[in-house]
Amino acid sequence: MSSDTANEEAECLGWAARDPSGLVSPYIFNRRAVGSEDVSITITHCGICYADVVWTRNKLGDSNYPLVPGHEIVGVVKAVGSGVVGRFKVGDHVGVGAYVNSCRDCDYCNEGLENHCQNGAVYTFNHLDADGSITKGGYSTFIVVHQRYCFKIPDSYPLASAAPLLCAGITVYAPMIRHKMNQPGKSLGVIGLGGLGHMAVKFGKAFGLNVTVFSTSISKKKEALTLLGADKFVLSSDQQQMKALAKSYDFIIDTASGDHPFDPYMSLLKTAGALVLVGFPSEVKMSPASLVLGARTVSGSTVGGTRETQEMLDFCAEKRIHPNIEVIPIQFANEALERLIKKDVKYRFVIDIENSLK
């Protein structure tokens, strides 16, 4: 189906927050007409990310209500514009991640790093798009997106499992590739075992790394070792365990968003080792000696560009890497958001849009 058959706005059913209480409920709005470079996607599933909590509750003071959250979107192509040739066709399984537009002209966009667009990437929800509209996310029945920001999901890969890859998965995969954390036999430490941390463990094992999970909760030990296949579990509050591991890790991925000390983890890195922060603590404090004396590096990262996102999806299909998910109907969304705040999920909620939003 080309854009000629879909040249008008179309009504979309979604769930939206109306105020900082963050409660979501049914909401009808219009999606834009399918342009020549657009793909219209019937949404089958949408993952729930902590970003949904942040913006439904106006935690950053910039929420535009009514707000339709969701940026871990997967579904089936239902229409394509006349300029979408070869890449996507009706019936394809596709995904949409945390951004849906960028300038497409800066150095970063030209390198396939649209998430770092010099003129600002347009986020999938609660963001001003080029046409002046406010973007609305995946808690909805369909979405219209420029083909550049759509990703092909291999037919063999379950759609529900693909949803968390579009944010949680790529957020840890991108820095792992950038910092060459895919060298078999190297050692990786993973701080925190939530949606991001459990994916870091899975990627680490797929890359052939020796993986250690660091957590403040001893209750995570069994799941880290047995369920996720980590090689070692360390209770980070146990100073004796931590000191015994000094200078033993090539890489550490820090997925923890709660405030925590950094020096104890920096001391675990080998000379020239790297710690990558993908969580959002309120501050990062460490002694200069933690960096200088071991020639160590601290880096940050968030999601990934279009090229590496597609690469990750293909890698997950090839290696059969699947997030651990809890599939819910959209009517359970408010309870799921509350449980996410309490860290009561293993390890990602995914909304079954196809069967519950009608």
PDB file of C-alpha atoms in Angstrom, residues 32-145:
ATOM      1  CA  ARG A  32      -0.283  11.886  10.618  1.00  0.00           C
ATOM      2  CA  ALA A  33      -0.892  10.783   7.046  1.00  0.00           C
ATOM      3  CA  VAL A  34       1.617   8.314   5.603  1.00  0.00           C
ATOM      4  CA  GLY A  35       4.227  10.349   3.715  1.00  0.00           C
ATOM      5  CA  SER A  36       6.326   9.086   0.821  1.00  0.00           C
ATOM      6  CA  GLU A  37       9.171   7.995   3.144  1.00  0.00           C
ATOM      7  CA  ASP A  38       6.927   6.749   5.958  1.00  0.00           C
ATOM      8  CA  VAL A  39       6.047   3.348   7.322  1.00  0.00           C
ATOM      9  CA  SER A  40       2.724   2.775   9.100  1.00  0.00           C
ATOM     10  CA  ILE A  41       2.980   0.066  11.753  1.00  0.00           C
ATOM     11  CA  THR A  42       0.253  -1.879  13.512  1.00  0.00           C
ATOM     12  CA  ILE A  43       1.674  -2.109  17.032  1.00  0.00           C
ATOM     13  CA  THR A  44       1.592  -5.587  18.554  1.00  0.00           C
ATOM     14  CA  HIS A  45       3.706  -4.955  21.672  1.00  0.00           C
ATOM     15  CA  CYS A  46       5.311  -2.100  23.591  1.00  0.00           C
ATOM     16  CA  GLY A  47       7.864  -2.454  26.375  1.00  0.00           C
ATOM     17  CA  ILE A  48       7.585  -0.395  29.549  1.00  0.00           C
ATOM     18  CA  CYS A  49      10.716   1.641  30.305  1.00  0.00           C
ATOM     19  CA  TYR A  50      11.506   3.839  33.312  1.00  0.00           C
ATOM     20  CA  ALA A  51      11.291   6.766  30.886  1.00  0.00           C
ATOM     21  CA  ASP A  52       7.534   6.121  30.867  1.00  0.00           C
ATOM     22  CA  VAL A  53       7.490   6.758  34.621  1.00  0.00           C
ATOM     23  CA  VAL A  54       9.625   9.898  34.310  1.00  0.00           C
ATOM     24  CA  TRP A  55       7.478  11.640  31.705  1.00  0.00           C
ATOM     25  CA  THR A  56       4.000  10.467  32.685  1.00  0.00           C
ATOM     26  CA  ARG A  57       4.762  11.892  36.137  1.00  0.00           C
ATOM     27  CA  ASN A  58       6.411  15.095  34.841  1.00  0.00           C
ATOM     28  CA  LYS A  59       9.581  14.433  36.830  1.00  0.00           C
ATOM     29  CA  LEU A  60      11.624  16.706  34.554  1.00  0.00           C
ATOM     30  CA  GLY A  61       8.988  19.436  34.364  1.00  0.00           C
ATOM     31  CA  ASP A  62       8.566  19.235  30.579  1.00  0.00           C
ATOM     32  CA  SER A  63       5.660  16.814  30.115  1.00  0.00           C
ATOM     33  CA  ASN A  64       3.021  17.756  27.537  1.00  0.00           C
ATOM     34  CA  TYR A  65      -0.372  16.310  28.430  1.00  0.00           C
ATOM     35  CA  PRO A  66      -2.181  14.283  27.242  1.00  0.00           C
ATOM     36  CA  LEU A  67       0.993  12.184  27.020  1.00  0.00           C
ATOM     37  CA  VAL A  68       1.108   8.789  25.284  1.00  0.00           C
ATOM     38  CA  PRO A  69       4.266   7.007  26.521  1.00  0.00           C
ATOM     39  CA  GLY A  70       6.187   4.040  25.135  1.00  0.00           C
ATOM     40  CA  HIS A  71       9.398   3.815  23.097  1.00  0.00           C
ATOM     41  CA  GLU A  72      10.014   0.077  22.851  1.00  0.00           C
ATOM     42  CA  ILE A  73       7.634  -0.490  19.951  1.00  0.00           C
ATOM     43  CA  VAL A  74       7.229  -3.541  17.731  1.00  0.00           C
ATOM     44  CA  GLY A  75       4.627  -4.550  15.223  1.00  0.00           C
ATOM     45  CA  VAL A  76       3.732  -5.336  11.636  1.00  0.00           C
ATOM     46  CA  VAL A  77       3.955  -2.995   8.636  1.00  0.00           C
ATOM     47  CA  LYS A  78       0.454  -2.138   7.392  1.00  0.00           C
ATOM     48  CA  ALA A  79       1.342   0.527   4.786  1.00  0.00           C
ATOM     49  CA  VAL A  80       4.415   2.138   3.240  1.00  0.00           C
ATOM     50  CA  GLY A  81       4.930   5.391   1.365  1.00  0.00           C
ATOM     51  CA  SER A  82       5.744   5.427  -2.349  1.00  0.00           C
ATOM     52  CA  GLY A  83       9.394   6.222  -1.579  1.00  0.00           C
ATOM     53  CA  VAL A  84       9.882   3.203   0.656  1.00  0.00           C
ATOM     54  CA  VAL A  85      11.398   0.836  -1.884  1.00  0.00           C
ATOM     55  CA  GLY A  86      13.130  -2.395  -0.936  1.00  0.00           C
ATOM     56  CA  ARG A  87      13.608  -1.809   2.785  1.00  0.00           C
ATOM     57  CA  PHE A  88      10.134  -2.524   4.109  1.00  0.00           C
ATOM     58  CA  LYS A  89       6.955  -4.059   2.769  1.00  0.00           C
ATOM     59  CA  VAL A  90       3.493  -4.740   4.143  1.00  0.00           C
ATOM     60  CA  GLY A  91       3.614  -7.663   6.577  1.00  0.00           C
ATOM     61  CA  ASP A  92       7.215  -7.126   7.711  1.00  0.00           C
ATOM     62  CA  HIS A  93       8.011  -7.341  11.412  1.00  0.00           C
ATOM     63  CA  VAL A  94       9.527  -4.024  12.525  1.00  0.00           C
ATOM     64  CA  GLY A  95      10.520  -2.028  15.574  1.00  0.00           C
ATOM     65  CA  VAL A  96      10.777   1.621  16.614  1.00  0.00           C
ATOM     66  CA  GLY A  97      12.994   2.804  19.453  1.00  0.00           C
ATOM     67  CA  ALA A  98      13.555   5.949  21.477  1.00  0.00           C
ATOM     68  CA  TYR A  99      13.667   8.456  18.599  1.00  0.00           C
ATOM     69  CA  VAL A 100      11.652   8.980  15.417  1.00  0.00           C
ATOM     70  CA  ASN A 101      13.381  11.882  13.685  1.00  0.00           C
ATOM     71  CA  SER A 102      16.645  13.804  13.380  1.00  0.00           C
ATOM     72  CA  CYS A 103      18.119  16.388  11.018  1.00  0.00           C
ATOM     73  CA  ARG A 104      19.561  13.669   8.714  1.00  0.00           C
ATOM     74  CA  ASP A 105      22.267  16.104   7.641  1.00  0.00           C
ATOM     75  CA  CYS A 106      24.836  16.542  10.443  1.00  0.00           C
ATOM     76  CA  ASP A 107      28.015  14.515  10.869  1.00  0.00           C
ATOM     77  CA  TYR A 108      26.403  12.263  13.466  1.00  0.00           C
ATOM     78  CA  CYS A 109      23.350  11.492  11.353  1.00  0.00           C
ATOM     79  CA  ASN A 110      25.601  10.803   8.375  1.00  0.00           C
ATOM     80  CA  GLU A 111      27.526   8.297  10.502  1.00  0.00           C
ATOM     81  CA  GLY A 112      24.334   6.498  11.529  1.00  0.00           C
ATOM     82  CA  LEU A 113      24.452   7.984  15.042  1.00  0.00           C
ATOM     83  CA  GLU A 114      21.131   9.780  14.816  1.00  0.00           C
ATOM     84  CA  ASN A 115      20.610   9.548  18.571  1.00  0.00           C
ATOM     85  CA  HIS A 116      23.463  12.085  18.865  1.00  0.00           C
ATOM     86  CA  CYS A 117      22.070  14.368  16.137  1.00  0.00           C
ATOM     87  CA  GLN A 118      23.766  17.756  16.375  1.00  0.00           C
ATOM     88  CA  ASN A 119      20.422  19.494  15.951  1.00  0.00           C
ATOM     89  CA  GLY A 120      18.638  17.219  18.404  1.00  0.00           C
ATOM     90  CA  ALA A 121      16.979  13.871  17.836  1.00  0.00           C
ATOM     91  CA  VAL A 122      13.183  13.853  18.129  1.00  0.00           C
ATOM     92  CA  TYR A 123      12.103  11.419  20.829  1.00  0.00           C
ATOM     93  CA  THR A 124       9.301   8.950  20.243  1.00  0.00           C
ATOM     94  CA  PHE A 125       6.951  10.579  22.729  1.00  0.00           C
ATOM     95  CA  ASN A 126       6.497  13.985  24.397  1.00  0.00           C
ATOM     96  CA  HIS A 127       8.765  15.747  21.917  1.00  0.00           C
ATOM     97  CA  LEU A 128       8.267  18.461  19.332  1.00  0.00           C
ATOM     98  CA  ASP A 129       8.468  16.995  15.834  1.00  0.00           C
ATOM     99  CA  ALA A 130       9.461  18.872  12.659  1.00  0.00           C
ATOM    100  CA  ASP A 131       5.805  19.407  11.709  1.00  0.00           C
ATOM    101  CA  GLY A 132       5.036  21.115  15.035  1.00  0.00           C
ATOM    102  CA  SER A 133       3.157  18.181  16.543  1.00  0.00           C
ATOM    103  CA  ILE A 134       4.004  16.488  19.837  1.00  0.00           C
ATOM    104  CA  THR A 135       5.098  12.896  19.359  1.00  0.00           C
ATOM    105  CA  LYS A 136       2.990  10.137  20.883  1.00  0.00           C
ATOM    106  CA  GLY A 137       4.418   6.745  21.768  1.00  0.00           C
ATOM    107  CA  GLY A 138       3.665   3.076  21.657  1.00  0.00           C
ATOM    108  CA  TYR A 139       0.821   2.737  24.162  1.00  0.00           C
ATOM    109  CA  SER A 140      -1.337   2.893  21.033  1.00  0.00           C
ATOM    110  CA  THR A 141      -2.683   0.794  18.187  1.00  0.00           C
ATOM    111  CA  PHE A 142      -0.424   2.076  15.402  1.00  0.00           C
ATOM    112  CA  ILE A 143       2.336   4.559  14.596  1.00  0.00           C
ATOM    113  CA  VAL A 144       3.618   6.324  11.475  1.00  0.00           C
ATOM    114  CA  VAL A 145       7.408   6.724  11.309  1.00  0.00           C
TER     115      VAL A 145
END
